[in-house]
PDB file of C-alpha atoms and ligand atoms in Angstrom:
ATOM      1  CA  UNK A 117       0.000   0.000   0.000  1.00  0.00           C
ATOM      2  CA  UNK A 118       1.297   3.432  -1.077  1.00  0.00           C
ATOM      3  CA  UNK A 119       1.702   6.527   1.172  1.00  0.00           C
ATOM      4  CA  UNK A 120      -1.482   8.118  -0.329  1.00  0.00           C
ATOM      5  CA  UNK A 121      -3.755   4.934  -0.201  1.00  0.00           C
ATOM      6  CA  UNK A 122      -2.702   4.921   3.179  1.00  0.00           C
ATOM      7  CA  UNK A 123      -3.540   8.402   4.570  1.00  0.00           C
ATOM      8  CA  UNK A 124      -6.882   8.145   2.693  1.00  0.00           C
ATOM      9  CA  UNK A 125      -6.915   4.835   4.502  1.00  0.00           C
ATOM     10  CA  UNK A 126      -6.578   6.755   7.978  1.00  0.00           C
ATOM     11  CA  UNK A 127      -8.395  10.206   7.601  1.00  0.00           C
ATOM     12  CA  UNK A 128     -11.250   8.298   6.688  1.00  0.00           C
ATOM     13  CA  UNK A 129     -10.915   6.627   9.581  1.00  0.00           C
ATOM     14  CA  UNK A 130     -10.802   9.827  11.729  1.00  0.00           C
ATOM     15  CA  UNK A 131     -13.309  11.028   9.943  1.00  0.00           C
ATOM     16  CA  UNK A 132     -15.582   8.325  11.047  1.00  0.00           C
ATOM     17  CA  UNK A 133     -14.136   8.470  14.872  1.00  0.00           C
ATOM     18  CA  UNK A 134     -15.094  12.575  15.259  1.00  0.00           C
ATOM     19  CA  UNK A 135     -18.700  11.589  13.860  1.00  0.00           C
ATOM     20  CA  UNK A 136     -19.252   8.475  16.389  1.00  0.00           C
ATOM     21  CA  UNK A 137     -17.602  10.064  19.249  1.00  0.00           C
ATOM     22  CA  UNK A 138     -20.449  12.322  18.645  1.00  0.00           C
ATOM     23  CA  UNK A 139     -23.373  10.246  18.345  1.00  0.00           C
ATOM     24  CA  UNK A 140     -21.735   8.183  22.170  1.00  0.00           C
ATOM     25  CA  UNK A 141     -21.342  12.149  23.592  1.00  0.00           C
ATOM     26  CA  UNK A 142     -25.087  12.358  23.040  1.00  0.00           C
ATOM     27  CA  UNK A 143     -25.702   9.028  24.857  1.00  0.00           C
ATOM     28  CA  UNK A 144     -23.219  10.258  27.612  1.00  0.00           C
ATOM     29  CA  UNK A 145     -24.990  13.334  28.503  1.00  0.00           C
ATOM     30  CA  UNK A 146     -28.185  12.254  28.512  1.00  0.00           C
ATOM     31  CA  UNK A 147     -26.630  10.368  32.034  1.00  0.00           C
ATOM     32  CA  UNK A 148     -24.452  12.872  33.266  1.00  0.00           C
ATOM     33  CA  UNK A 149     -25.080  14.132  36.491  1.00  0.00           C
ATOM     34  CA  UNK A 150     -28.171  12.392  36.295  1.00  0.00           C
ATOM     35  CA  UNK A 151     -29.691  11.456  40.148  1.00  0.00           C
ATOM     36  CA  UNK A 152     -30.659   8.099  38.942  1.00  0.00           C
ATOM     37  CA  UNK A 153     -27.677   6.780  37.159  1.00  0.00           C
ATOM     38  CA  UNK A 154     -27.124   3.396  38.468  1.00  0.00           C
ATOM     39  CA  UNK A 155     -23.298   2.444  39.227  1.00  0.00           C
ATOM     40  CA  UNK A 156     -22.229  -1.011  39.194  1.00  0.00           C
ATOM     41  CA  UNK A 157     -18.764  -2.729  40.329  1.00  0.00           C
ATOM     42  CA  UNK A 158     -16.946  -4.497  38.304  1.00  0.00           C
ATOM     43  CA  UNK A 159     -14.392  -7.227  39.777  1.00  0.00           C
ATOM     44  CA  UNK A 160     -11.596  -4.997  40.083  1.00  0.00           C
ATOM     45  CA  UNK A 161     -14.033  -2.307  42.226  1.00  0.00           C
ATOM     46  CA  UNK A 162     -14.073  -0.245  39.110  1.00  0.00           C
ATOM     47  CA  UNK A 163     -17.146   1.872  38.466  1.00  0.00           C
ATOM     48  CA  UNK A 164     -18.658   0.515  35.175  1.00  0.00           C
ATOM     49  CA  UNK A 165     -22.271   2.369  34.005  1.00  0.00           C
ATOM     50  CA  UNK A 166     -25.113   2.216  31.834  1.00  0.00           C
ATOM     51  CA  UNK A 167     -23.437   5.027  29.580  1.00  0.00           C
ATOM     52  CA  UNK A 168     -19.824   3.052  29.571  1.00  0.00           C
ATOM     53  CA  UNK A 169     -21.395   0.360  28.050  1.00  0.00           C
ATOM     54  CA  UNK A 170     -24.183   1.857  25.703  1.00  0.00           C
ATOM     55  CA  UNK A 171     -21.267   4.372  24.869  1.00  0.00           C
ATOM     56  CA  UNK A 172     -19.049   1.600  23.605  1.00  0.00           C
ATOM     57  CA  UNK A 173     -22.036  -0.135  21.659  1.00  0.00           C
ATOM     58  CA  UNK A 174     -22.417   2.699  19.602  1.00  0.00           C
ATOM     59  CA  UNK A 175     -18.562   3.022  18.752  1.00  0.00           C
ATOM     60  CA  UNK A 176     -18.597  -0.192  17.602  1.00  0.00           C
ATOM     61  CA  UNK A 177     -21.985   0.045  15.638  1.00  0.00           C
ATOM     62  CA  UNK A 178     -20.439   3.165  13.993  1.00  0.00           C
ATOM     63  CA  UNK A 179     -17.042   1.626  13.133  1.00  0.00           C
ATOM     64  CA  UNK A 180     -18.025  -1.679  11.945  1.00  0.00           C
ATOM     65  CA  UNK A 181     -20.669  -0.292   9.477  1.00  0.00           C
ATOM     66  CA  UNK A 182     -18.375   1.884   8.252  1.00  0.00           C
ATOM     67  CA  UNK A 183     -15.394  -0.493   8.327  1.00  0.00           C
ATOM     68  CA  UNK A 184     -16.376  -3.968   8.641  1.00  0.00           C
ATOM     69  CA  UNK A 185     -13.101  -5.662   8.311  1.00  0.00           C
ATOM     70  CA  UNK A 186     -11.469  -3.614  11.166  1.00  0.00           C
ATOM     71  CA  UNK A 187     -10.256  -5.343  14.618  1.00  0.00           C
ATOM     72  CA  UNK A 188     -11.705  -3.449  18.066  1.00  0.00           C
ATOM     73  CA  UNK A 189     -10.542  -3.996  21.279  1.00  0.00           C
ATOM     74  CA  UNK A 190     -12.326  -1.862  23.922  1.00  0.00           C
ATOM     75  CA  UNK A 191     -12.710  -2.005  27.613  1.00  0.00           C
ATOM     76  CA  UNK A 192     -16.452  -3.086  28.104  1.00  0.00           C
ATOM     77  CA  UNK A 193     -17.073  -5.575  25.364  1.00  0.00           C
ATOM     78  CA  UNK A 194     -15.008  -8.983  24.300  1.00  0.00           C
ATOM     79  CA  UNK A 195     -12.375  -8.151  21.309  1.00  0.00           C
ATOM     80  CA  UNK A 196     -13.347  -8.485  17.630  1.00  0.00           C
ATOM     81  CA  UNK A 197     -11.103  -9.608  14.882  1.00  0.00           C
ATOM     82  CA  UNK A 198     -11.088  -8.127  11.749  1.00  0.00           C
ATOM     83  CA  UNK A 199      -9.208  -9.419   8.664  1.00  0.00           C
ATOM     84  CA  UNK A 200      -7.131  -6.430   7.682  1.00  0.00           C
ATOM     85  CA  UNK A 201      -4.564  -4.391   9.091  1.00  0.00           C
ATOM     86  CA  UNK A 202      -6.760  -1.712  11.078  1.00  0.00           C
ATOM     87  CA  UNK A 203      -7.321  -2.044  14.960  1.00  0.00           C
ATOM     88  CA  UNK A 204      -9.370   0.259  17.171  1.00  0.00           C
ATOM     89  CA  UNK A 205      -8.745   0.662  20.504  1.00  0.00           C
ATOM     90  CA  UNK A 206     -11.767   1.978  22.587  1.00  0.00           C
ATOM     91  CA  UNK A 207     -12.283   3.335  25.870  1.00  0.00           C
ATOM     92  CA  UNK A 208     -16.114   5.017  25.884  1.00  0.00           C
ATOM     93  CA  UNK A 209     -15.435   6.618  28.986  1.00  0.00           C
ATOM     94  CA  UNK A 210     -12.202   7.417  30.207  1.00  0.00           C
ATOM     95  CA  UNK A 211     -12.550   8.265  33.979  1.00  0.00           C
ATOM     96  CA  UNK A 212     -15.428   6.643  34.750  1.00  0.00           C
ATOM     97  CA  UNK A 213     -14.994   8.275  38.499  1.00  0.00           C
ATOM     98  CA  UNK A 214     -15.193  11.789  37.917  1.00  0.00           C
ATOM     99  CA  UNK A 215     -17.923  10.632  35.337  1.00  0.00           C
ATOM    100  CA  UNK A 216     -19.789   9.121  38.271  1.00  0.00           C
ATOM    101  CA  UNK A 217     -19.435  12.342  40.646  1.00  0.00           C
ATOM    102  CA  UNK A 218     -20.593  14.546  38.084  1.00  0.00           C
ATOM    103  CA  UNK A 219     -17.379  16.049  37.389  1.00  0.00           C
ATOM    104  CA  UNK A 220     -16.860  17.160  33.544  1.00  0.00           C
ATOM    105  CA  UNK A 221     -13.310  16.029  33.462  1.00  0.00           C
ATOM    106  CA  UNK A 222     -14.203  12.659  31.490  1.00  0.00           C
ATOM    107  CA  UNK A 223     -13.712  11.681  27.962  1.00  0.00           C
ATOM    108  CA  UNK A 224     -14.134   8.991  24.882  1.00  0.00           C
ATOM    109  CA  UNK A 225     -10.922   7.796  23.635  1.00  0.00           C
ATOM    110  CA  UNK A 226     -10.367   6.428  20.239  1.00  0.00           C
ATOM    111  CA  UNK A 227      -6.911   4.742  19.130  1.00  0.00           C
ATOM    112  CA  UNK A 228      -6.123   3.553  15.474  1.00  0.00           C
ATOM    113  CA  UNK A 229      -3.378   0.716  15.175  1.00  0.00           C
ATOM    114  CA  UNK A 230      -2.144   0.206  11.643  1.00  0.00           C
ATOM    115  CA  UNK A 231      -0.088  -3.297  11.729  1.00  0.00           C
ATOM    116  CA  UNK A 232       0.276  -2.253  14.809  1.00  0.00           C
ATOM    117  CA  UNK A 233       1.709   1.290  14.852  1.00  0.00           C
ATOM    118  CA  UNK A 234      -0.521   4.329  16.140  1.00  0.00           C
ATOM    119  CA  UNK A 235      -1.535   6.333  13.627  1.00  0.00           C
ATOM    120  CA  UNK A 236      -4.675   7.669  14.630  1.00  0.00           C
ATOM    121  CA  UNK A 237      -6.454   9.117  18.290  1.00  0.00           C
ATOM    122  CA  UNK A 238      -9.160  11.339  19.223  1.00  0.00           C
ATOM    123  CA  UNK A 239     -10.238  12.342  22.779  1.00  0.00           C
ATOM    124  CA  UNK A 240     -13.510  13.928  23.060  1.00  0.00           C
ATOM    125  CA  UNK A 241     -14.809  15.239  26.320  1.00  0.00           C
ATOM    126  CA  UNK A 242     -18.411  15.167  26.313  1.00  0.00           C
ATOM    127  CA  UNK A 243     -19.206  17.740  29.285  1.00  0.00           C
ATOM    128  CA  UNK A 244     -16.527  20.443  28.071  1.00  0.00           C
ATOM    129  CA  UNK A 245     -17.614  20.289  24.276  1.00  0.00           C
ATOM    130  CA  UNK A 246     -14.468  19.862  23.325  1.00  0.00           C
ATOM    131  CA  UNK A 247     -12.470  17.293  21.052  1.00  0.00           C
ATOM    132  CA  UNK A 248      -8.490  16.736  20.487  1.00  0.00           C
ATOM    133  CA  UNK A 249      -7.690  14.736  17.643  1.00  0.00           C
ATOM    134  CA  UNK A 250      -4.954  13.801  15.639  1.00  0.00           C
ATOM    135  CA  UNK A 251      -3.825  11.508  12.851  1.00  0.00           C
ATOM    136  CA  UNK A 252       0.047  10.199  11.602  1.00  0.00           C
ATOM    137  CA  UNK A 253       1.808  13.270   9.598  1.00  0.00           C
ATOM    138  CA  UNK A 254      -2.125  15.733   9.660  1.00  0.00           C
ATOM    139  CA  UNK A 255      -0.840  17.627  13.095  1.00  0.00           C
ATOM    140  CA  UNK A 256      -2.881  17.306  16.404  1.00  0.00           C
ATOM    141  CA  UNK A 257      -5.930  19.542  16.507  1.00  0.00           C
ATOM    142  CA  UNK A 258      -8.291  21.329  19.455  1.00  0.00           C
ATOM    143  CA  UNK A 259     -11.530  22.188  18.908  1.00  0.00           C
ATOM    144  CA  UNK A 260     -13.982  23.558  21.513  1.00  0.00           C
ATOM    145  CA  UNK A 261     -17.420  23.944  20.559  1.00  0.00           C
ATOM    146  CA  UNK A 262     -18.438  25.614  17.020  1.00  0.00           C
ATOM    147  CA  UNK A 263     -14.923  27.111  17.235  1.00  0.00           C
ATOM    148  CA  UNK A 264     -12.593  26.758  14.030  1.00  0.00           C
ATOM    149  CA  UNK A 265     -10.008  23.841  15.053  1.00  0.00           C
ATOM    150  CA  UNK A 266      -6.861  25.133  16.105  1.00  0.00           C
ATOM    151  CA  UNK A 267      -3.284  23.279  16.624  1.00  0.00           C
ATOM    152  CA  UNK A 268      -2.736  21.517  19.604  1.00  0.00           C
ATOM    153  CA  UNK A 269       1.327  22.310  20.770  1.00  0.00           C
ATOM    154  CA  UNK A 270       3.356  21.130  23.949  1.00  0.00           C
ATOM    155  CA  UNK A 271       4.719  23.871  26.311  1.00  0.00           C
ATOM    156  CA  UNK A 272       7.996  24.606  25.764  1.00  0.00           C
ATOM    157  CA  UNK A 273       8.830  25.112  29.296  1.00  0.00           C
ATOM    158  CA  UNK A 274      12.422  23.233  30.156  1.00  0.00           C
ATOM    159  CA  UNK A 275      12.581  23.688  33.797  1.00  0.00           C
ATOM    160  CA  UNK A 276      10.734  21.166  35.859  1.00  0.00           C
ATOM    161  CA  UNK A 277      10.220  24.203  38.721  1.00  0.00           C
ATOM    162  CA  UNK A 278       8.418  26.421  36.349  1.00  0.00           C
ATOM    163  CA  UNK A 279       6.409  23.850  35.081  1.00  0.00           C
ATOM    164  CA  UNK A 280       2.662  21.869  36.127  1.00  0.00           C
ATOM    165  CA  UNK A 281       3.036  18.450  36.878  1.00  0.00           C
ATOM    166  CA  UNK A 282      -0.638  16.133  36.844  1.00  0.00           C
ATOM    167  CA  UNK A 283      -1.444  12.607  38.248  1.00  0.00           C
ATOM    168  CA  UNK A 284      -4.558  10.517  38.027  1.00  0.00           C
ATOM    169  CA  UNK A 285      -4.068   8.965  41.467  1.00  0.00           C
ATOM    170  CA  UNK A 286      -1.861   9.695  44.089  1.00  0.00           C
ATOM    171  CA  UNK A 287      -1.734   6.647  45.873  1.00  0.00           C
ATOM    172  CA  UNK A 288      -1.001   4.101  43.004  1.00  0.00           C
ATOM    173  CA  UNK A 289       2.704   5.325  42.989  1.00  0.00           C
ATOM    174  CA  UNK A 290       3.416   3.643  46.584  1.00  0.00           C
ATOM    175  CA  UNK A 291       1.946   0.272  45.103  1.00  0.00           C
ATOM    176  CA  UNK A 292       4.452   0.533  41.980  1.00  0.00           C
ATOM    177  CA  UNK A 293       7.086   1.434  44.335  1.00  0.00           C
ATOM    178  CA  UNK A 294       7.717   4.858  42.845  1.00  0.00           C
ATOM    179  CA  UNK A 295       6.442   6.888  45.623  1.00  0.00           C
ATOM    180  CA  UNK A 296       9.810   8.877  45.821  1.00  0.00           C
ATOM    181  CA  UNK A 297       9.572  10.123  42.570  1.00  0.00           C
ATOM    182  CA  UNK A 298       6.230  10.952  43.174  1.00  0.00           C
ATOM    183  CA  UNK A 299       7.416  12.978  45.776  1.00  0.00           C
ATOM    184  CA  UNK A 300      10.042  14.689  44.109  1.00  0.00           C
ATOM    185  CA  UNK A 301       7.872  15.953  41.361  1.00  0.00           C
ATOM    186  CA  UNK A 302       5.350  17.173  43.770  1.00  0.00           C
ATOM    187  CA  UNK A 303       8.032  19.356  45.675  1.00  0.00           C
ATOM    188  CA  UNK A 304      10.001  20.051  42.569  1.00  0.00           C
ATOM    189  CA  UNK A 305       7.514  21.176  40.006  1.00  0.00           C
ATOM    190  CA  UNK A 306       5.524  24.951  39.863  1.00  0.00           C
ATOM    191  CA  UNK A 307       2.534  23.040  40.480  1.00  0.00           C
ATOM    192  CA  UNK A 308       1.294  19.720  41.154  1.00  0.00           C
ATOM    193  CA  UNK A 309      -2.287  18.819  40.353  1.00  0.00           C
ATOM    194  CA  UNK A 310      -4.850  16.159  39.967  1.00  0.00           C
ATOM    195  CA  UNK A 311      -5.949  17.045  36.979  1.00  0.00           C
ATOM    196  CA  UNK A 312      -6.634  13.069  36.020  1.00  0.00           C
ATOM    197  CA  UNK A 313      -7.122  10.814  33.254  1.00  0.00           C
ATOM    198  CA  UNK A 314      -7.209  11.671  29.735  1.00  0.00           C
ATOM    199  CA  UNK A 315      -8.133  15.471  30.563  1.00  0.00           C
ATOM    200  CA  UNK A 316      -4.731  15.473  32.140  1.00  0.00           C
ATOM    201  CA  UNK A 317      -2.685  14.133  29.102  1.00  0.00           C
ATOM    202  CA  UNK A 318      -4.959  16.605  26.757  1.00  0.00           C
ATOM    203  CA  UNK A 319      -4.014  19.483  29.096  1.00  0.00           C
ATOM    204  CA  UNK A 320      -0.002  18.186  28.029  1.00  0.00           C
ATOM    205  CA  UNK A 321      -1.162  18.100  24.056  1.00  0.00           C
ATOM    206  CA  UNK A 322      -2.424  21.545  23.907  1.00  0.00           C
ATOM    207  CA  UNK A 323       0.445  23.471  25.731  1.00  0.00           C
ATOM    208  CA  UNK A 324      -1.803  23.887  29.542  1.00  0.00           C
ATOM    209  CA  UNK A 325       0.472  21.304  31.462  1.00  0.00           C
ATOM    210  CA  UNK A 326       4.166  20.454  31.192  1.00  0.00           C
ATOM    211  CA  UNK A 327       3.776  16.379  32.332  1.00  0.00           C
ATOM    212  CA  UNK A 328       0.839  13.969  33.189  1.00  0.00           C
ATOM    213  CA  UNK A 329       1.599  11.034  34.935  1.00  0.00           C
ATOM    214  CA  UNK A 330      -0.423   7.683  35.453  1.00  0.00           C
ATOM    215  CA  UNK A 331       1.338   5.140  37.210  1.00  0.00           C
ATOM    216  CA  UNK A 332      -1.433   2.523  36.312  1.00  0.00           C
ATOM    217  CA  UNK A 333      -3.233   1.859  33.265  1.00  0.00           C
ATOM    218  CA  UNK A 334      -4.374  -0.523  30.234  1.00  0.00           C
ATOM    219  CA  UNK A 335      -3.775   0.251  26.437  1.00  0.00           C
ATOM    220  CA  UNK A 336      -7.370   1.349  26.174  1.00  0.00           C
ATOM    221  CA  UNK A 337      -6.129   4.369  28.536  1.00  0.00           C
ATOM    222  CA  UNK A 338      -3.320   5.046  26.187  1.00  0.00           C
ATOM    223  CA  UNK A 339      -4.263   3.998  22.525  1.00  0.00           C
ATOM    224  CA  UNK A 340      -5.163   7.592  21.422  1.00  0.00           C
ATOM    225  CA  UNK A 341      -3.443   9.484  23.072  1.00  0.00           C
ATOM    226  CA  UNK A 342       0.041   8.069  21.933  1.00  0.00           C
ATOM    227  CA  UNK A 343      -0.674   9.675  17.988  1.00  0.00           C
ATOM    228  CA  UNK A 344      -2.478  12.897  20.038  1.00  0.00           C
ATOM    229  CA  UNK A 345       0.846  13.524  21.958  1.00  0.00           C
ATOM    230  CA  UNK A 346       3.921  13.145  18.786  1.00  0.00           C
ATOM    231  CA  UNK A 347       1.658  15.468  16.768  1.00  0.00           C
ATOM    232  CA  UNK A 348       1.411  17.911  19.534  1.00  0.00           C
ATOM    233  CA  UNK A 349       5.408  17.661  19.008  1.00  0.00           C
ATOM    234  CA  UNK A 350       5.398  15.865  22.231  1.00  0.00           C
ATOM    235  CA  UNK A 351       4.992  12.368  23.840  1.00  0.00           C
ATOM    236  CA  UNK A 352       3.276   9.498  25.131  1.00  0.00           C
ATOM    237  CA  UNK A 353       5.766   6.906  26.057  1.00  0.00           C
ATOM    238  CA  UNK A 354       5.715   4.568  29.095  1.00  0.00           C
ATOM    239  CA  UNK A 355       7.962   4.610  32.553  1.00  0.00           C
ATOM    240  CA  UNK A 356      10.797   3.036  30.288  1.00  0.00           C
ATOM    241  CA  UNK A 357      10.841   5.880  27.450  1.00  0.00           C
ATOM    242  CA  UNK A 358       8.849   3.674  24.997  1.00  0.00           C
ATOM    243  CA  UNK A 359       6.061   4.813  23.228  1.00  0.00           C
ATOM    244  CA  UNK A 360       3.788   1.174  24.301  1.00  0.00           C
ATOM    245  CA  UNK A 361       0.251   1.323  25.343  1.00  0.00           C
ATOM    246  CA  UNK A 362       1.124  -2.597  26.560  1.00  0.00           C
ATOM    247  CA  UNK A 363       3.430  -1.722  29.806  1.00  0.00           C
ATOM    248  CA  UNK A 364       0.179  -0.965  32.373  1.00  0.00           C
ATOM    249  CA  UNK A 365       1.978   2.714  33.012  1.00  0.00           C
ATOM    250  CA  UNK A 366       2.552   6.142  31.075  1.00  0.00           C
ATOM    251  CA  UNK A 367       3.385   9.687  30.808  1.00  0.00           C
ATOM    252  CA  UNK A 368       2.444  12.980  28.334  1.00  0.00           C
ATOM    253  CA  UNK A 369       5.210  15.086  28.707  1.00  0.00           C
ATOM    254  CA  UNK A 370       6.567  17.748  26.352  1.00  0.00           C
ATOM    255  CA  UNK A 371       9.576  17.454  24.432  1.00  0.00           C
ATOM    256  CA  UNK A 372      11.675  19.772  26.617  1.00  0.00           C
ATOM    257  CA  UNK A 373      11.224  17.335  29.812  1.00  0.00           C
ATOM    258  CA  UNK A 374      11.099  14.128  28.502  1.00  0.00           C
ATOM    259  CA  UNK A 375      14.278  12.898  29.521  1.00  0.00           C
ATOM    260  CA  UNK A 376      14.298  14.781  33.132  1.00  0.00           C
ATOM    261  CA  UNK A 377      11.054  13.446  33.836  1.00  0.00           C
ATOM    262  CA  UNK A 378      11.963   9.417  32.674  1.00  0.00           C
ATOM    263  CA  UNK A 379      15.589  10.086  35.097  1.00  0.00           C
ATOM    264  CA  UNK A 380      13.259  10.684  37.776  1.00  0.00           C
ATOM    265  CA  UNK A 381      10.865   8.111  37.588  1.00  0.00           C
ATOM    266  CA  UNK A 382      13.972   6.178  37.290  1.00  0.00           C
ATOM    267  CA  UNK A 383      15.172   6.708  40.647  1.00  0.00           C
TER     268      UNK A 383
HETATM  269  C1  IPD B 282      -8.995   4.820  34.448  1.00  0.00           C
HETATM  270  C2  IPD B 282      -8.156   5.984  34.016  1.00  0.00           C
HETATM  271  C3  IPD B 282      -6.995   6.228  34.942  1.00  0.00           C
HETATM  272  C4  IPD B 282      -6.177   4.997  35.213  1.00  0.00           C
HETATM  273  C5  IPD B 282      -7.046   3.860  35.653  1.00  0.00           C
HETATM  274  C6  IPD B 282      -8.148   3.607  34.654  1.00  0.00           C
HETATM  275  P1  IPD B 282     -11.526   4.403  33.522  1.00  0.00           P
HETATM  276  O1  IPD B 282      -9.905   4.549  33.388  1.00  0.00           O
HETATM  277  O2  IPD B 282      -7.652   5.858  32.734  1.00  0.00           O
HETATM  278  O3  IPD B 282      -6.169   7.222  34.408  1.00  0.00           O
HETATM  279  O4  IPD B 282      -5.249   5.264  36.222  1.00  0.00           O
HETATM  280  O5  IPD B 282      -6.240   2.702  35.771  1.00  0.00           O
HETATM  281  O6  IPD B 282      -8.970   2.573  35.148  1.00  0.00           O
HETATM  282  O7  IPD B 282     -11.774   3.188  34.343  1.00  0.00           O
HETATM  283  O8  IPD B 282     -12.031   5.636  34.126  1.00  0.00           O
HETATM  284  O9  IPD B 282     -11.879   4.196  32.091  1.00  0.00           O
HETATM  285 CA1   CA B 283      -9.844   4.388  31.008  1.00  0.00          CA
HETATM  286 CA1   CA B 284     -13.425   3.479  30.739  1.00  0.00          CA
END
């Protein structure tokens, strides 16, 4: 397959992910903040919801009408395989908590492998009305409402105590034994925050935050935000440096840091 076949390929394929994200933000809201949402427990204690679920459904409807030979792996349904070299990597509501407590900080997350390489994300947060997106070589984009789109960019902030430093949760980095570096970003950094989840890495693409940290997480978490992050003229890499949405932990950080920020985690 040539270069152009396979950008046509992709942007059709983003294309189709801005449109479904859509049609699963409608779904979403209709249970946000809603008294009677019901919230179940799945066997890891995580929340899991009526909109989780439904969300993912129509993801899935979306993509495999549109694409029926694609592979999906998401977090709330069992994995399909498709016969070609496309993979979509779904997570209908990432951060299910603040979801839950009626917090706006949530969003749908979208990952494209091709033969497995990212080439494709886009993170849309339902409450905000707001969408980051980005495909391989087409720059990472940040549109809020009816706005025009404009370019998503890392900070180019190089000192760690000028610059924000985010974390899902706090308490994760004793169980992965990396509670000192935890530590020394807190007391090191301009400003340490909570901003968690995906809105956290988004606040890295688009210039808001210097480094997001999540010492936990599946590939689901990660898959669009990898492609989101390099065209932002960042990254997404894991505690090792590598950009793999396999290694249950991961970072956004700009380009500036990246290699401050993986010495300390390091320690
Ligand atoms: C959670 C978030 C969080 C990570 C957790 C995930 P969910 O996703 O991605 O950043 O630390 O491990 O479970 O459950 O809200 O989709
Ligand atoms: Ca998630
Ligand atoms: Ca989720």
């Amino acid at each position: 397959m040539n270069t152009h076949s396979e950008n046509f390929e992709i942007k059709a394929r983003l294309e189709l992910a801005l449109t479904a994200s859509e049609k699963a933000r409608d779904l979403i809201l209709k249970y946000y903040q809603s008294p009677d949402l019901h919230v179940e427990r799945k066997s890891d204690n995580s929340p899991v919801t009526i909109a989780d679920r439904g969300a993912e459904e129509i993801l899935r409807a979306e993509i495999t009408q549109a694409f029926p030979n694609d592979s999906i792996m998401g977090e709330e349904l069992p994995p399909v395989e498709g016969t070609n070299e496309f993979k979509w990597i779904l997570d209908p509501i990432d951060g299910t908590k603040p979801f839950t407590h009626g917090v706006p900080l949530f969003g749908t997350l979208l990952g494209l492998e091709e033969n497995g390489k990212l080439v494709m994300g886009v993170c849309r947060f339902p409450a905000l009305d707001e969408v980051v997106y980005a495909m391989k070589g087409g720059g990472a984009w940040w549109k809020i409402g009816n706005q025009e789109p404009r370019r998503a960019k890392v900070s180019d902030q190089s000192q760690l105590s000028e610059s924000v430093f985010c974390t899902t949760t706090m308490t994760r980095w004793e169980t992965i034994g990396k509670q000192k570096a935890y530590e020394y970003l807190c007391r090191n950094s301009y400003l340490a925050r909570g901003w968690g989840d995906c809105y956290g890495h988004m606040l890295v693409a688009t210039g808001r935050v210097e480094v997001m940290i999540d010492p936990v997480l599946s590939p689901w978490d990660a898959a669009a935000l990898v492609p989101i992050l390099e065209e932002a003229g960042g990254h997404w890499i894991d505690f090792a440096g590598n950009p793999s949405i396999y290694s249950e932990n991961g970072l956004a950080v700009n380009a500036a840091l990246k290699d401050e920020i993986l010495q300390i985690i390091a320690q």
